[in-house]
Amino acid sequence: MATLLDDPRTLVVARWERRAGERPLRAELLNWVAAFADVARLDATEQLGAPQDLAAARAARAVLHSQVAPFCQDDDPLVREAAVAATALLLADPLLASSIPRHAPLVRYVLATSADSYYRWIARERLAAWGEDVEGLIAAEDERRVTLTKARRVAEDPWDEGNEAAFRWLAEQPVDTAAQELPGRWHPDWTVIEPAAPSEPAPEEPLAVPGSQPGYRGPWRIARGEERAEWTFTPFVGVGPLHFGMTLEEITDALDEQPTVTSHSHDGGRQQLVYADFAATAIRALFQDDRLGCVAVNALDGPQVRLDDVPLTGCVPSQLEDWLLRRIARLSYSVAGDPVCTDLGLAIRSQRAGDIMLTRPLFLLHDWRDLWHSLPQEEWNVV
């Protein structure tokens, strides 16, 4: 992979899986090297592979360092950050210890000030391992976290007088481009989803409502289990055949279906796609900058989306909420009282089916957590 870094074709800029925004392919290849180096430095007891695989991975670090280090001075800031991150993790190799004094200033001034939370964590972790003072970096990260948390809390409360100012401030903050699934040492500031403790009873899994009686064709007909498509949800990556970041054309190809309704906004004379409804699949795709950022699944006849084999579509709302509380232990709530799990990118809205309410799951990217400002009025009108 590292031998491709010099290839001019790696200068192509696009969106790559798991990270927000666009970046050169070269930067994404360097991020892959960083992930490899992160795994290679794990203790043998933490490895999933065979000991000889770990030994081989560690033996490759010196060669990788020689190929990656030249990009630490790259003119492109995204390439430069990724190269410094990969280099910092490769320097865990004792044979490369003599290079630490040369790279430590770059780690402090490039990574520690990055908008990418994973890069900032690498800076704190590596500098501390090298015996440098990181108290200021830790204090800055704590202050950043407290400020963001407070601003999000105010922005999510439409009755707070500082709501609009907080929302504007959050919109001006640089997007955290950290990958959502890190293969090495997990980012210590991210919430890890843990199952219930062994001493506690396992949470009762919700069940999807069985569906309407055969032959019923009324307006509130609920699809039976065998009639629903089966989809799987991968947090912050996608749901079913859809991946976050897709264009409308890519979605229509994936679903083999044209949208029945599309809605656009006009911002500064530029037309932007807001959402597209797909009647046959029974989903709504919602967009940000013409890219897929949220998928809402119709409670009555949409796909049965599963998380850890647990159904999320067409369930009794209180049962699914209880399962999420026991399974994840921390939920926030929209202004409409919908439970939102920011650690999964999952919101559970309720949708009417005659005399009962069923779950209408929404699958979200990180920057869609503020449902009040992110969802269009037409979505709030679904009851």
PDB file of N, CA, C and O in Angstrom, residues 32 36-37 39-42 44 47 49-65 90 93 95:
ATOM      1  N   TRP A  32      -4.633   4.647   6.234  1.00  0.00           N
ATOM      2  CA  TRP A  32      -4.622   3.186   6.341  1.00  0.00           C
ATOM      3  C   TRP A  32      -3.313   2.712   6.965  1.00  0.00           C
ATOM      4  O   TRP A  32      -3.301   1.817   7.808  1.00  0.00           O
ATOM      5  N   PHE A  36      -2.750   0.587  10.399  1.00  0.00           N
ATOM      6  CA  PHE A  36      -1.900  -0.611  10.451  1.00  0.00           C
ATOM      7  C   PHE A  36      -0.866  -0.474  11.573  1.00  0.00           C
ATOM      8  O   PHE A  36      -0.648  -1.398  12.365  1.00  0.00           O
ATOM      9  N   ALA A  37      -0.229   0.704  11.640  1.00  0.00           N
ATOM     10  CA  ALA A  37       0.788   0.915  12.661  1.00  0.00           C
ATOM     11  C   ALA A  37       0.182   0.894  14.055  1.00  0.00           C
ATOM     12  O   ALA A  37       0.817   0.451  15.020  1.00  0.00           O
ATOM     13  N   VAL A  39      -2.369  -0.936  15.038  1.00  0.00           N
ATOM     14  CA  VAL A  39      -2.586  -2.337  15.389  1.00  0.00           C
ATOM     15  C   VAL A  39      -1.267  -3.026  15.693  1.00  0.00           C
ATOM     16  O   VAL A  39      -1.161  -3.836  16.619  1.00  0.00           O
ATOM     17  N   ALA A  40      -0.227  -2.709  14.921  1.00  0.00           N
ATOM     18  CA  ALA A  40       1.058  -3.396  15.069  1.00  0.00           C
ATOM     19  C   ALA A  40       1.694  -3.156  16.430  1.00  0.00           C
ATOM     20  O   ALA A  40       2.505  -3.971  16.889  1.00  0.00           O
ATOM     21  N   ARG A  41       1.340  -2.055  17.083  1.00  0.00           N
ATOM     22  CA  ARG A  41       1.969  -1.770  18.375  1.00  0.00           C
ATOM     23  C   ARG A  41       1.196  -2.340  19.560  1.00  0.00           C
ATOM     24  O   ARG A  41       1.599  -2.164  20.707  1.00  0.00           O
ATOM     25  N   LEU A  42       0.089  -3.009  19.299  1.00  0.00           N
ATOM     26  CA  LEU A  42      -0.675  -3.601  20.389  1.00  0.00           C
ATOM     27  C   LEU A  42       0.121  -4.708  21.059  1.00  0.00           C
ATOM     28  O   LEU A  42       0.995  -5.331  20.456  1.00  0.00           O
ATOM     29  N   ALA A  44       0.797  -8.411  22.494  1.00  0.00           N
ATOM     30  CA  ALA A  44       0.487  -9.704  21.886  1.00  0.00           C
ATOM     31  C   ALA A  44      -0.843 -10.259  22.385  1.00  0.00           C
ATOM     32  O   ALA A  44      -1.585 -10.896  21.646  1.00  0.00           O
ATOM     33  N   GLN A  47      -3.876  -8.979  20.388  1.00  0.00           N
ATOM     34  CA  GLN A  47      -3.940  -9.255  18.966  1.00  0.00           C
ATOM     35  C   GLN A  47      -4.914 -10.380  18.665  1.00  0.00           C
ATOM     36  O   GLN A  47      -5.077 -11.317  19.449  1.00  0.00           O
ATOM     37  N   GLY A  49      -4.627 -11.907  15.563  1.00  0.00           N
ATOM     38  CA  GLY A  49      -3.886 -12.764  14.642  1.00  0.00           C
ATOM     39  C   GLY A  49      -2.863 -13.628  15.351  1.00  0.00           C
ATOM     40  O   GLY A  49      -2.679 -13.580  16.562  1.00  0.00           O
ATOM     41  N   ALA A  50      -2.159 -14.408  14.567  1.00  0.00           N
ATOM     42  CA  ALA A  50      -1.132 -15.301  15.109  1.00  0.00           C
ATOM     43  C   ALA A  50       0.107 -14.491  15.487  1.00  0.00           C
ATOM     44  O   ALA A  50       0.364 -13.425  14.924  1.00  0.00           O
ATOM     45  N   PRO A  51       0.911 -14.984  16.435  1.00  0.00           N
ATOM     46  CA  PRO A  51       2.122 -14.256  16.849  1.00  0.00           C
ATOM     47  C   PRO A  51       3.055 -13.960  15.685  1.00  0.00           C
ATOM     48  O   PRO A  51       3.682 -12.893  15.644  1.00  0.00           O
ATOM     49  N   GLN A  52       3.160 -14.887  14.721  1.00  0.00           N
ATOM     50  CA  GLN A  52       4.059 -14.631  13.593  1.00  0.00           C
ATOM     51  C   GLN A  52       3.560 -13.480  12.725  1.00  0.00           C
ATOM     52  O   GLN A  52       4.360 -12.772  12.100  1.00  0.00           O
ATOM     53  N   ASP A  53       2.231 -13.299  12.683  1.00  0.00           N
ATOM     54  CA  ASP A  53       1.683 -12.171  11.933  1.00  0.00           C
ATOM     55  C   ASP A  53       2.055 -10.844  12.603  1.00  0.00           C
ATOM     56  O   ASP A  53       2.384  -9.861  11.924  1.00  0.00           O
ATOM     57  N   LEU A  54       1.971 -10.801  13.930  1.00  0.00           N
ATOM     58  CA  LEU A  54       2.345  -9.604  14.669  1.00  0.00           C
ATOM     59  C   LEU A  54       3.823  -9.304  14.461  1.00  0.00           C
ATOM     60  O   LEU A  54       4.213  -8.154  14.247  1.00  0.00           O
ATOM     61  N   ALA A  55       4.655 -10.336  14.509  1.00  0.00           N
ATOM     62  CA  ALA A  55       6.095 -10.139  14.309  1.00  0.00           C
ATOM     63  C   ALA A  55       6.385  -9.595  12.909  1.00  0.00           C
ATOM     64  O   ALA A  55       7.218  -8.701  12.734  1.00  0.00           O
ATOM     65  N   ALA A  56       5.679 -10.117  11.921  1.00  0.00           N
ATOM     66  CA  ALA A  56       5.886  -9.654  10.545  1.00  0.00           C
ATOM     67  C   ALA A  56       5.435  -8.211  10.378  1.00  0.00           C
ATOM     68  O   ALA A  56       6.085  -7.419   9.687  1.00  0.00           O
ATOM     69  N   ALA A  57       4.310  -7.871  11.016  1.00  0.00           N
ATOM     70  CA  ALA A  57       3.818  -6.502  10.932  1.00  0.00           C
ATOM     71  C   ALA A  57       4.811  -5.527  11.556  1.00  0.00           C
ATOM     72  O   ALA A  57       5.101  -4.457  11.002  1.00  0.00           O
ATOM     73  N   ARG A  58       5.331  -5.895  12.713  1.00  0.00           N
ATOM     74  CA  ARG A  58       6.290  -5.012  13.376  1.00  0.00           C
ATOM     75  C   ARG A  58       7.585  -4.897  12.579  1.00  0.00           C
ATOM     76  O   ARG A  58       8.217  -3.838  12.536  1.00  0.00           O
ATOM     77  N   ALA A  59       7.988  -5.970  11.922  1.00  0.00           N
ATOM     78  CA  ALA A  59       9.218  -5.940  11.135  1.00  0.00           C
ATOM     79  C   ALA A  59       9.111  -5.003   9.938  1.00  0.00           C
ATOM     80  O   ALA A  59      10.129  -4.510   9.433  1.00  0.00           O
ATOM     81  N   ALA A  60       7.888  -4.728   9.502  1.00  0.00           N
ATOM     82  CA  ALA A  60       7.694  -3.871   8.325  1.00  0.00           C
ATOM     83  C   ALA A  60       7.743  -2.393   8.663  1.00  0.00           C
ATOM     84  O   ALA A  60       7.776  -1.551   7.754  1.00  0.00           O
ATOM     85  N   ARG A  61       7.758  -2.039   9.951  1.00  0.00           N
ATOM     86  CA  ARG A  61       7.608  -0.637  10.324  1.00  0.00           C
ATOM     87  C   ARG A  61       8.755   0.252   9.843  1.00  0.00           C
ATOM     88  O   ARG A  61       8.531   1.386   9.430  1.00  0.00           O
ATOM     89  N   ALA A  62       9.965  -0.255   9.881  1.00  0.00           N
ATOM     90  CA  ALA A  62      11.100   0.570   9.463  1.00  0.00           C
ATOM     91  C   ALA A  62      11.005   0.934   7.982  1.00  0.00           C
ATOM     92  O   ALA A  62      11.259   2.080   7.591  1.00  0.00           O
ATOM     93  N   VAL A  63      10.626  -0.038   7.144  1.00  0.00           N
ATOM     94  CA  VAL A  63      10.477   0.224   5.718  1.00  0.00           C
ATOM     95  C   VAL A  63       9.332   1.197   5.477  1.00  0.00           C
ATOM     96  O   VAL A  63       9.439   2.127   4.668  1.00  0.00           O
ATOM     97  N   LEU A  64       8.226   0.991   6.184  1.00  0.00           N
ATOM     98  CA  LEU A  64       7.088   1.891   6.034  1.00  0.00           C
ATOM     99  C   LEU A  64       7.457   3.318   6.430  1.00  0.00           C
ATOM    100  O   LEU A  64       7.056   4.281   5.775  1.00  0.00           O
ATOM    101  N   HIS A  65       8.235   3.452   7.493  1.00  0.00           N
ATOM    102  CA  HIS A  65       8.641   4.773   7.948  1.00  0.00           C
ATOM    103  C   HIS A  65       9.419   5.518   6.867  1.00  0.00           C
ATOM    104  O   HIS A  65       9.192   6.716   6.622  1.00  0.00           O
ATOM    105  N   LEU A  90       4.264   4.640  13.811  1.00  0.00           N
ATOM    106  CA  LEU A  90       5.357   3.763  13.393  1.00  0.00           C
ATOM    107  C   LEU A  90       6.566   3.897  14.315  1.00  0.00           C
ATOM    108  O   LEU A  90       7.343   2.945  14.484  1.00  0.00           O
ATOM    109  N   ASP A  93       8.232   1.561  17.088  1.00  0.00           N
ATOM    110  CA  ASP A  93       9.284   0.573  16.835  1.00  0.00           C
ATOM    111  C   ASP A  93      10.562   1.032  17.529  1.00  0.00           C
ATOM    112  O   ASP A  93      11.082   2.121  17.232  1.00  0.00           O
ATOM    113  N   LEU A  95      13.522   0.330  17.056  1.00  0.00           N
ATOM    114  CA  LEU A  95      14.608   0.565  16.100  1.00  0.00           C
ATOM    115  C   LEU A  95      14.540   1.961  15.485  1.00  0.00           C
ATOM    116  O   LEU A  95      15.514   2.416  14.866  1.00  0.00           O
TER     117      LEU A  95
END
